[in-house]
CSV table of N, CA, C and O in Angstrom, one decimal:
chain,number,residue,atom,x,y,z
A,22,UNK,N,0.8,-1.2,0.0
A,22,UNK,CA,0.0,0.0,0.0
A,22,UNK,C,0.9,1.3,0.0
A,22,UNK,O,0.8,2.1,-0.9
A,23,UNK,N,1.5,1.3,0.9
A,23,UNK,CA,3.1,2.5,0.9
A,23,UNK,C,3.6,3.1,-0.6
A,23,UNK,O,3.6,4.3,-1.0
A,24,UNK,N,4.1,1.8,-1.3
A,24,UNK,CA,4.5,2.0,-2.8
A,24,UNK,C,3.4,2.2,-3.4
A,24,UNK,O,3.8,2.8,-4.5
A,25,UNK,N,2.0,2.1,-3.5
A,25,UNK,CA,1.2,2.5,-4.3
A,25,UNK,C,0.8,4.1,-4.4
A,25,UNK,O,0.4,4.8,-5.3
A,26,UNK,N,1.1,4.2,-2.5
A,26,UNK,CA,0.7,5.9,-2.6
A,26,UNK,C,1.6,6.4,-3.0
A,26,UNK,O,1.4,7.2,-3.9
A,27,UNK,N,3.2,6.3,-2.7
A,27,UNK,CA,4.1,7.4,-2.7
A,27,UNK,C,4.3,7.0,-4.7
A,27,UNK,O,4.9,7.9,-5.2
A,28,UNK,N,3.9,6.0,-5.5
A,28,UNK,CA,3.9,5.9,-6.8
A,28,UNK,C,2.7,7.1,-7.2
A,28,UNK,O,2.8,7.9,-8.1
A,29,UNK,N,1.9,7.0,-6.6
A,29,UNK,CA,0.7,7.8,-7.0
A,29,UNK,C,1.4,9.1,-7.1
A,29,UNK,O,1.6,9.5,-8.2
A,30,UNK,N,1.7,10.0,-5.7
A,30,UNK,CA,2.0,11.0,-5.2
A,30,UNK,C,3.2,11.1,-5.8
A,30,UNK,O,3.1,12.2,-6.2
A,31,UNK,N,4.5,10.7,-6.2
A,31,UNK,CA,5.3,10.8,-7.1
A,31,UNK,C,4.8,11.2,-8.3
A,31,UNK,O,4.9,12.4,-8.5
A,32,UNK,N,4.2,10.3,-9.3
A,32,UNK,CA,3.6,10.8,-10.8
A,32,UNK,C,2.6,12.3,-10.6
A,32,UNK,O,2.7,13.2,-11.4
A,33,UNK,N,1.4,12.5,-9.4
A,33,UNK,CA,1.0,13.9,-9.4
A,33,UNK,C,2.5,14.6,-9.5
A,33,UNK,O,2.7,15.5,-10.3
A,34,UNK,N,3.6,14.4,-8.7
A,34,UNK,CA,4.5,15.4,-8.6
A,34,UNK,C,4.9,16.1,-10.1
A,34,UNK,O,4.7,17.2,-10.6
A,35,UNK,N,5.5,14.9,-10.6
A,35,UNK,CA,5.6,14.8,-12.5
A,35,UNK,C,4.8,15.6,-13.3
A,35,UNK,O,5.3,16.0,-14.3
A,36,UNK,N,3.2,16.0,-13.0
A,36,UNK,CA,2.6,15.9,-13.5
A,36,UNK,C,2.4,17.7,-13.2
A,36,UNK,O,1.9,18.5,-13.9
A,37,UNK,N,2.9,17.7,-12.3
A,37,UNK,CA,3.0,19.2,-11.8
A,37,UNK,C,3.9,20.0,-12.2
A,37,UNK,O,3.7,21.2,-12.1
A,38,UNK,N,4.8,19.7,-12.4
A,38,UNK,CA,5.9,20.2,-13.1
A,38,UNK,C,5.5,21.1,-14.5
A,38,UNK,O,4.8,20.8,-15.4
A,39,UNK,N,6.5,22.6,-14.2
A,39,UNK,CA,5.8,23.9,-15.1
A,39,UNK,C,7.0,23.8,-16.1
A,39,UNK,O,6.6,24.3,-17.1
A,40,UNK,N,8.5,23.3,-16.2
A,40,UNK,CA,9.4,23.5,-17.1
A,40,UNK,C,9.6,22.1,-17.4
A,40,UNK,O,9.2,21.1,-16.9
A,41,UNK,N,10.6,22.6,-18.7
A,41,UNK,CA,11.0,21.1,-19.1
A,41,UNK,C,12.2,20.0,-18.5
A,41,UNK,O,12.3,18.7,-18.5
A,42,UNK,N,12.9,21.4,-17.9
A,42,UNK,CA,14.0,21.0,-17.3
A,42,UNK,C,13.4,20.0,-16.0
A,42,UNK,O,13.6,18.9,-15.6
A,43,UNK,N,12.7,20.7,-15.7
A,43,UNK,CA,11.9,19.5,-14.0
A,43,UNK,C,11.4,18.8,-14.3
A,43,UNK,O,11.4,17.9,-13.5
A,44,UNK,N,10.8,18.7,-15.4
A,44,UNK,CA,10.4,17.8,-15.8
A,44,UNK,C,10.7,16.4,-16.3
A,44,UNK,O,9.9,15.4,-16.2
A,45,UNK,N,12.3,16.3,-16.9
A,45,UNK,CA,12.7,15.7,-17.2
A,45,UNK,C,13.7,15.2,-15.8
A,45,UNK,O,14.1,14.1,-15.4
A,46,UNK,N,14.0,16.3,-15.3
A,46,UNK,CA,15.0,15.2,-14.2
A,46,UNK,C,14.2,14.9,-13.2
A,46,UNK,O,14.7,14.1,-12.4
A,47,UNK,N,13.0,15.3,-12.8
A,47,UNK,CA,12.1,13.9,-12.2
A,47,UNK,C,11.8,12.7,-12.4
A,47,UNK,O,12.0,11.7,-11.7
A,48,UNK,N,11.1,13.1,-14.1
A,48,UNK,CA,11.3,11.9,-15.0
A,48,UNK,C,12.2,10.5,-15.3
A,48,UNK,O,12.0,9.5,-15.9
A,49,UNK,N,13.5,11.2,-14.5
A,49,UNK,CA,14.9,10.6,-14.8
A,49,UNK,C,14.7,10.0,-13.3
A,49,UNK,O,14.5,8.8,-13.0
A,50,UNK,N,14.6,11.0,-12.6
A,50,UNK,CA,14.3,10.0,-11.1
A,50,UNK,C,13.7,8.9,-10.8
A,50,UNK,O,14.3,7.9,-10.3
A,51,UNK,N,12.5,8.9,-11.2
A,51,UNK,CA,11.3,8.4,-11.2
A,51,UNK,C,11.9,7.0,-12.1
A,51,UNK,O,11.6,5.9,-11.8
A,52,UNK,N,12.6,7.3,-12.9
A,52,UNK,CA,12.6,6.1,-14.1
A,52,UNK,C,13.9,5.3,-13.2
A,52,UNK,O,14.0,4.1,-13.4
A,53,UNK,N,14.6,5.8,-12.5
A,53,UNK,CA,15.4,4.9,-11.9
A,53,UNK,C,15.2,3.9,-10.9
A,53,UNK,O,15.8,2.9,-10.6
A,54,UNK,N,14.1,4.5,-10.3
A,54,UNK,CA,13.6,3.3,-9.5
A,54,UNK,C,12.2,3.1,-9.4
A,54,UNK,O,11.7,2.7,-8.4
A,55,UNK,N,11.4,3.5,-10.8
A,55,UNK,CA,10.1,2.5,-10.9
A,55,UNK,C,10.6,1.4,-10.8
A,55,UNK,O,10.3,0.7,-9.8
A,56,UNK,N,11.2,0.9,-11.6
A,56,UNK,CA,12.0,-0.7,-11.9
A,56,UNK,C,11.9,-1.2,-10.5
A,56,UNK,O,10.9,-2.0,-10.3
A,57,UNK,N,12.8,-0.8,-9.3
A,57,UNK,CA,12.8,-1.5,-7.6
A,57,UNK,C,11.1,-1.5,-7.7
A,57,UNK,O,10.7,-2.6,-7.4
A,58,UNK,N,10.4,-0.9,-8.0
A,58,UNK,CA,9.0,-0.8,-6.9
A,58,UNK,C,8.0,-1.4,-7.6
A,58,UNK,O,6.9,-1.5,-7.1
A,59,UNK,N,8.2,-2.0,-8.9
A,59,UNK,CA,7.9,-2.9,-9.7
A,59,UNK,C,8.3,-4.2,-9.8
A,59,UNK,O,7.7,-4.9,-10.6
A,60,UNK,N,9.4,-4.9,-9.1
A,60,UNK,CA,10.1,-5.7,-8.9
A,60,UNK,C,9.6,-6.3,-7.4
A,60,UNK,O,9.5,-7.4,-7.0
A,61,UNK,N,9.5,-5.2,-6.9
A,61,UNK,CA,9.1,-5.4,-5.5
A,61,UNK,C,7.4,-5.4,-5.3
A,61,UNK,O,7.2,-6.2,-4.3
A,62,UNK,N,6.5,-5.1,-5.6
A,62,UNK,CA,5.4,-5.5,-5.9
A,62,UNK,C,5.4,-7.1,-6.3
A,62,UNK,O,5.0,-8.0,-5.5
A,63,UNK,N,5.8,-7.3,-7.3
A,63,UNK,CA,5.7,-8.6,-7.9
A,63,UNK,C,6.7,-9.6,-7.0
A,63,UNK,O,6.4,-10.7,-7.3
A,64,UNK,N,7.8,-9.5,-6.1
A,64,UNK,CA,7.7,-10.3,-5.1
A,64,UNK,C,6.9,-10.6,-4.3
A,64,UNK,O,6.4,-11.7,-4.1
A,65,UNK,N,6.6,-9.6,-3.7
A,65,UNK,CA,4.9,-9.6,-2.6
A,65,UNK,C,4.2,-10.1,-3.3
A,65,UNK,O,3.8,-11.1,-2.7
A,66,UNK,N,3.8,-10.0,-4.5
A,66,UNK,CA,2.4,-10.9,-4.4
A,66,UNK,C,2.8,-12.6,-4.8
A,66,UNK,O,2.1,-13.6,-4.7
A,67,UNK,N,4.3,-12.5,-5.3
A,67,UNK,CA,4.6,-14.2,-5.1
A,67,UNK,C,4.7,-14.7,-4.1
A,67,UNK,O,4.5,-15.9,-4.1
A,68,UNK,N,5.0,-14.1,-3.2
A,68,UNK,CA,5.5,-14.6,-1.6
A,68,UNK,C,4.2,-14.7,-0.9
A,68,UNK,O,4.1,-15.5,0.0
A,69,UNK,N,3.0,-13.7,-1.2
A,69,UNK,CA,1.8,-13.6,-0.4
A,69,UNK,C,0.6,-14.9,-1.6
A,69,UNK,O,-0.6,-14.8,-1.6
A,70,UNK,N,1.2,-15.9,-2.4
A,70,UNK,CA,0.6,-16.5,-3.2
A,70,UNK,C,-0.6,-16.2,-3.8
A,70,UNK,O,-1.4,-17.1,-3.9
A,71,UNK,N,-0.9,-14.6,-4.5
A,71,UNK,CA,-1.5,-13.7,-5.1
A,71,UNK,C,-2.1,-15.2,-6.3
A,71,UNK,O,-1.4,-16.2,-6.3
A,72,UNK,N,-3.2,-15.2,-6.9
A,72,UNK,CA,-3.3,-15.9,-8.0
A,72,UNK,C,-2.5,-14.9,-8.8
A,72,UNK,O,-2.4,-13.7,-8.6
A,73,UNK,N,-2.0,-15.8,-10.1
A,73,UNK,CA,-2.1,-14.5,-11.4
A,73,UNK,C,-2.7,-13.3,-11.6
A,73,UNK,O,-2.3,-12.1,-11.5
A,74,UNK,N,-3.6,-13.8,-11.9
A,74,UNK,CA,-4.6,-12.9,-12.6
A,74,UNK,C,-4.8,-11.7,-11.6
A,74,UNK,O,-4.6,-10.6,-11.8
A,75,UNK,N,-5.3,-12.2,-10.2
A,75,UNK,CA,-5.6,-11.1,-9.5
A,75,UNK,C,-4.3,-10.0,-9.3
A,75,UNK,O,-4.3,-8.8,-9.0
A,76,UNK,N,-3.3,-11.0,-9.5
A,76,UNK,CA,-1.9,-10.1,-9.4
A,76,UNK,C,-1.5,-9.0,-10.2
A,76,UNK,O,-0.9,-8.0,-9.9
A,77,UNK,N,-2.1,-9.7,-11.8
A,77,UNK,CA,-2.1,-8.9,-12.8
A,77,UNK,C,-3.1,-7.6,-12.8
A,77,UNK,O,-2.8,-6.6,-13.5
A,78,UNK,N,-4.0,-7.8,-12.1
A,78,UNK,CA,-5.5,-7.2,-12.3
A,78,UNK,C,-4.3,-5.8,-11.2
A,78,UNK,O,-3.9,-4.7,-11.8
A,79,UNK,N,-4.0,-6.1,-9.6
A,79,UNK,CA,-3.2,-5.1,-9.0
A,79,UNK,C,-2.4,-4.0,-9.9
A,79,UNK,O,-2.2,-2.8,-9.8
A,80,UNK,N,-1.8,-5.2,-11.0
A,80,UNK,CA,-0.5,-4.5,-11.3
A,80,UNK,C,-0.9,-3.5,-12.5
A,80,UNK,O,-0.1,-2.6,-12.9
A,81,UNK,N,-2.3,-3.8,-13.3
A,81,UNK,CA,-3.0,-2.5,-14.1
A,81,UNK,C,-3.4,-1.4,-13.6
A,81,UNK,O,-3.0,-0.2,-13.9
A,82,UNK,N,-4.2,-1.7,-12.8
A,82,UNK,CA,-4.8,-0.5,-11.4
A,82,UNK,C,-3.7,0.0,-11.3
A,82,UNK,O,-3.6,1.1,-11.7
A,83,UNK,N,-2.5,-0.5,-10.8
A,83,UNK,CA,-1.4,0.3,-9.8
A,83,UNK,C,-1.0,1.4,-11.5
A,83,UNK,O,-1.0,2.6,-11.6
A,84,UNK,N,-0.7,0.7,-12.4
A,84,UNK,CA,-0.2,1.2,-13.7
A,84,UNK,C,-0.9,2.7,-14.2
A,84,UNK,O,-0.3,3.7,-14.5
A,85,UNK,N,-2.8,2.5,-14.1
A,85,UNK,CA,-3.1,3.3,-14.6
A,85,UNK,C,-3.6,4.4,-13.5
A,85,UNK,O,-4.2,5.4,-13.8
A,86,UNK,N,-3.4,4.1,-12.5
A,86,UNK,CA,-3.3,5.0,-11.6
A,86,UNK,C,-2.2,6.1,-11.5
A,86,UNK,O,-2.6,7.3,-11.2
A,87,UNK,N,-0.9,5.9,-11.8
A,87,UNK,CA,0.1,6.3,-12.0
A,87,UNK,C,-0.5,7.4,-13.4
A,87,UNK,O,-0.9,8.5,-13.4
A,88,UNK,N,-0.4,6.7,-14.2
A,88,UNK,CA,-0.9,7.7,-15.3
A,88,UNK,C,-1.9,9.0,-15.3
A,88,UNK,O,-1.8,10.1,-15.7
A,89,UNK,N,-3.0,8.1,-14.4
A,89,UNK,CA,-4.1,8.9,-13.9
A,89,UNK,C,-3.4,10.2,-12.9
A,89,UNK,O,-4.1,11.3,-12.9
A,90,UNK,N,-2.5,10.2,-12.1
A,90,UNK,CA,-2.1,10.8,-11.0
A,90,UNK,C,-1.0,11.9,-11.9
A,90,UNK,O,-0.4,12.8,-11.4
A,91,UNK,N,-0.9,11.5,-13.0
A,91,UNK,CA,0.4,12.2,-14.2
A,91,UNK,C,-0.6,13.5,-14.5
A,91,UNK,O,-0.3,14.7,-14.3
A,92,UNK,N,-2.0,13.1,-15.0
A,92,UNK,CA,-2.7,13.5,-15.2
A,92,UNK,C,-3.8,15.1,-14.6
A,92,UNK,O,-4.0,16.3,-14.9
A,93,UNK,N,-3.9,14.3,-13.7
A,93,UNK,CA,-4.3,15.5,-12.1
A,93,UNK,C,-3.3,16.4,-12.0
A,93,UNK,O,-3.5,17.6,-12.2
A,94,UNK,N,-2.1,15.9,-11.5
A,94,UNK,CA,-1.0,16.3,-11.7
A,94,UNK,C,-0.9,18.0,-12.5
A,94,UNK,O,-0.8,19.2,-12.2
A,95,UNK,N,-1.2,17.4,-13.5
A,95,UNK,CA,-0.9,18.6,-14.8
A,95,UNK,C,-2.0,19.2,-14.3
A,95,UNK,O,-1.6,20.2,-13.7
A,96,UNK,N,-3.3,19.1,-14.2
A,96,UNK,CA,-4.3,19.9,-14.0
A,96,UNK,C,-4.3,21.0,-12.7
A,96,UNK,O,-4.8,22.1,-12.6
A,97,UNK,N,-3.7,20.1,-11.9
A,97,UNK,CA,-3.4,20.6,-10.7
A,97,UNK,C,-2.1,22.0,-10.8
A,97,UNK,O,-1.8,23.0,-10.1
A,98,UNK,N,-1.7,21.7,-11.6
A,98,UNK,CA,-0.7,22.4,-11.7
A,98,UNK,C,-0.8,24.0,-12.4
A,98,UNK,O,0.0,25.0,-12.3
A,99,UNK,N,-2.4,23.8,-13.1
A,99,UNK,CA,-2.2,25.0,-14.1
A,99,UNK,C,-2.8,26.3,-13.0
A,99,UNK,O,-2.7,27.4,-13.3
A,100,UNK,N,-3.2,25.7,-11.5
A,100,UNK,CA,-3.9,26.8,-10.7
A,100,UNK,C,-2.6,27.5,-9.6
A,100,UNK,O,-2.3,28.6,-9.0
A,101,UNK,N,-2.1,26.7,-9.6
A,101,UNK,CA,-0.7,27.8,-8.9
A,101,UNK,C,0.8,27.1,-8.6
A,101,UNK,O,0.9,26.0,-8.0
A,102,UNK,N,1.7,27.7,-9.0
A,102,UNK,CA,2.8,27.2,-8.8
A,102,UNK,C,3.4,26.9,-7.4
A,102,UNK,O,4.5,26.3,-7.2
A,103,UNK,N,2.5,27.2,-6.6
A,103,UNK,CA,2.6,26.6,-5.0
A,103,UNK,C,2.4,25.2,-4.9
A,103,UNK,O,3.0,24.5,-4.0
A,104,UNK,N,1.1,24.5,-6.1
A,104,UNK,CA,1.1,23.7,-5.7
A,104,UNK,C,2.3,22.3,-6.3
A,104,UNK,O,2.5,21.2,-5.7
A,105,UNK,N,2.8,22.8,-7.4
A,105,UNK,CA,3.9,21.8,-7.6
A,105,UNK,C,4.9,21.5,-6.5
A,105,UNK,O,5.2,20.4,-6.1
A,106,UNK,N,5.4,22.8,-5.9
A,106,UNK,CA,5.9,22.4,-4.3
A,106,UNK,C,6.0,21.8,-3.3
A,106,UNK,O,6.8,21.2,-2.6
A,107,UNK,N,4.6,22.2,-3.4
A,107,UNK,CA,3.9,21.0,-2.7
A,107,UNK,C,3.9,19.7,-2.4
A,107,UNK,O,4.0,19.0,-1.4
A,108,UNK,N,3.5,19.5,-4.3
A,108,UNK,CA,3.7,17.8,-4.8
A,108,UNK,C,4.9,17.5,-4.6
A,108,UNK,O,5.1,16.5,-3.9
A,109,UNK,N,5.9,18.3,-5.0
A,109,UNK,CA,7.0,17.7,-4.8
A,109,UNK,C,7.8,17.5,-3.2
A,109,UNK,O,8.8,16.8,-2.9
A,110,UNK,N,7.4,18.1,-2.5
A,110,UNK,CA,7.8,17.7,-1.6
A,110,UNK,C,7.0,16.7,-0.5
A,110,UNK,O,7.5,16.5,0.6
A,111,UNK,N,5.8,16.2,-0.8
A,111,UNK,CA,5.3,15.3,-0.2
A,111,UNK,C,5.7,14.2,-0.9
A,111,UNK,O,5.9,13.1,-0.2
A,112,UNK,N,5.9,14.1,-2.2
A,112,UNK,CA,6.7,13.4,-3.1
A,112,UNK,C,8.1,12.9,-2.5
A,112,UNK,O,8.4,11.8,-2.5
A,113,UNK,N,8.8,14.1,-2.1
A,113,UNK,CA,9.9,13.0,-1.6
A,113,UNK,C,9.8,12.3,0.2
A,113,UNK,O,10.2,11.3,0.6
A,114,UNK,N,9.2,13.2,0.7
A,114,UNK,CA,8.4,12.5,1.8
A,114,UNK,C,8.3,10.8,2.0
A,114,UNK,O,8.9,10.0,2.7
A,115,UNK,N,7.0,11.0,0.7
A,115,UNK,CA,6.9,9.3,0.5
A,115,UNK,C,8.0,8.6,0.3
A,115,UNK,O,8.2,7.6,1.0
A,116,UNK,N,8.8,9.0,-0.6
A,116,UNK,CA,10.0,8.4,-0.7
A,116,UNK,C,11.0,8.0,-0.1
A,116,UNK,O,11.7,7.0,-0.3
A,117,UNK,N,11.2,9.4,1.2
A,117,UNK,CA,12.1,8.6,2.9
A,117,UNK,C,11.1,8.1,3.6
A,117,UNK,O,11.6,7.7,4.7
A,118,UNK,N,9.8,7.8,3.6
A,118,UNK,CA,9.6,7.0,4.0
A,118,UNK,C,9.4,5.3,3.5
A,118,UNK,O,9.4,4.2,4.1
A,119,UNK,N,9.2,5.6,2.2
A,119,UNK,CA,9.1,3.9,1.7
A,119,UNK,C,10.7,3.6,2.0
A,119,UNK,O,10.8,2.6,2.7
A,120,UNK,N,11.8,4.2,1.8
A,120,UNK,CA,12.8,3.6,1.8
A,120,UNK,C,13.6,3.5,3.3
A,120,UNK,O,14.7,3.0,3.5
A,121,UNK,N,12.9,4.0,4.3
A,121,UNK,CA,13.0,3.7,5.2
A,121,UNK,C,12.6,2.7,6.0
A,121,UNK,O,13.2,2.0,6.8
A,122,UNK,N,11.1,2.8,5.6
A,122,UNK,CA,10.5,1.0,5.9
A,122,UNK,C,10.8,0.0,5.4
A,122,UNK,O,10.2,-1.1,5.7
């Protein structure tokens, strides 16, 4: 559940982003360790004996949520540049804390 919010709350961050430049070295962030938190999901649900399918079904939701949250993200973003700040700093938030737990 941890990795799904701070996945979520990471992509709004992305999504908030007003330049290209932030944009892309988030992007670059983000792309370096989706891979761990994708890797690590799909242990969990082998280790918790997830069926397939239901595993699979998790791992769309979690995917297009992400997208979805890219999304908001940008919308969120067009009403004030406070709030990318925001995002981004709850954004790395989640991040000492997943990698803390």
């Amino acid at each position: 559940m941890a990795l799904s919010i701070h996945a979520f709350i990471e992509c709004l961050a992305l999504g908030s982003q007003t330049t290209r430049k932030a944009t892309l070295t988030l992007l670059v962030g983000i792309g370096c360790h989706k891979w761990a938190e994708g890797l690590t999901l799909g242990f969990e649900y082998r280790r918790a004996d997830f069926p397939p399918k239901l595993a699979l079904n998790f791992c769309l939701i979690h995917a297009f949520l992400n997208g979805g949250a890219v999304v908001l993200g940008w919308f969120t973003s067009q009403s004030s540049e406070l709030m990318s700040g925001i995002l981004g700093a709850i954004s790395a938030g989640t991040f000492l804390y997943v990698a803390t737990v």
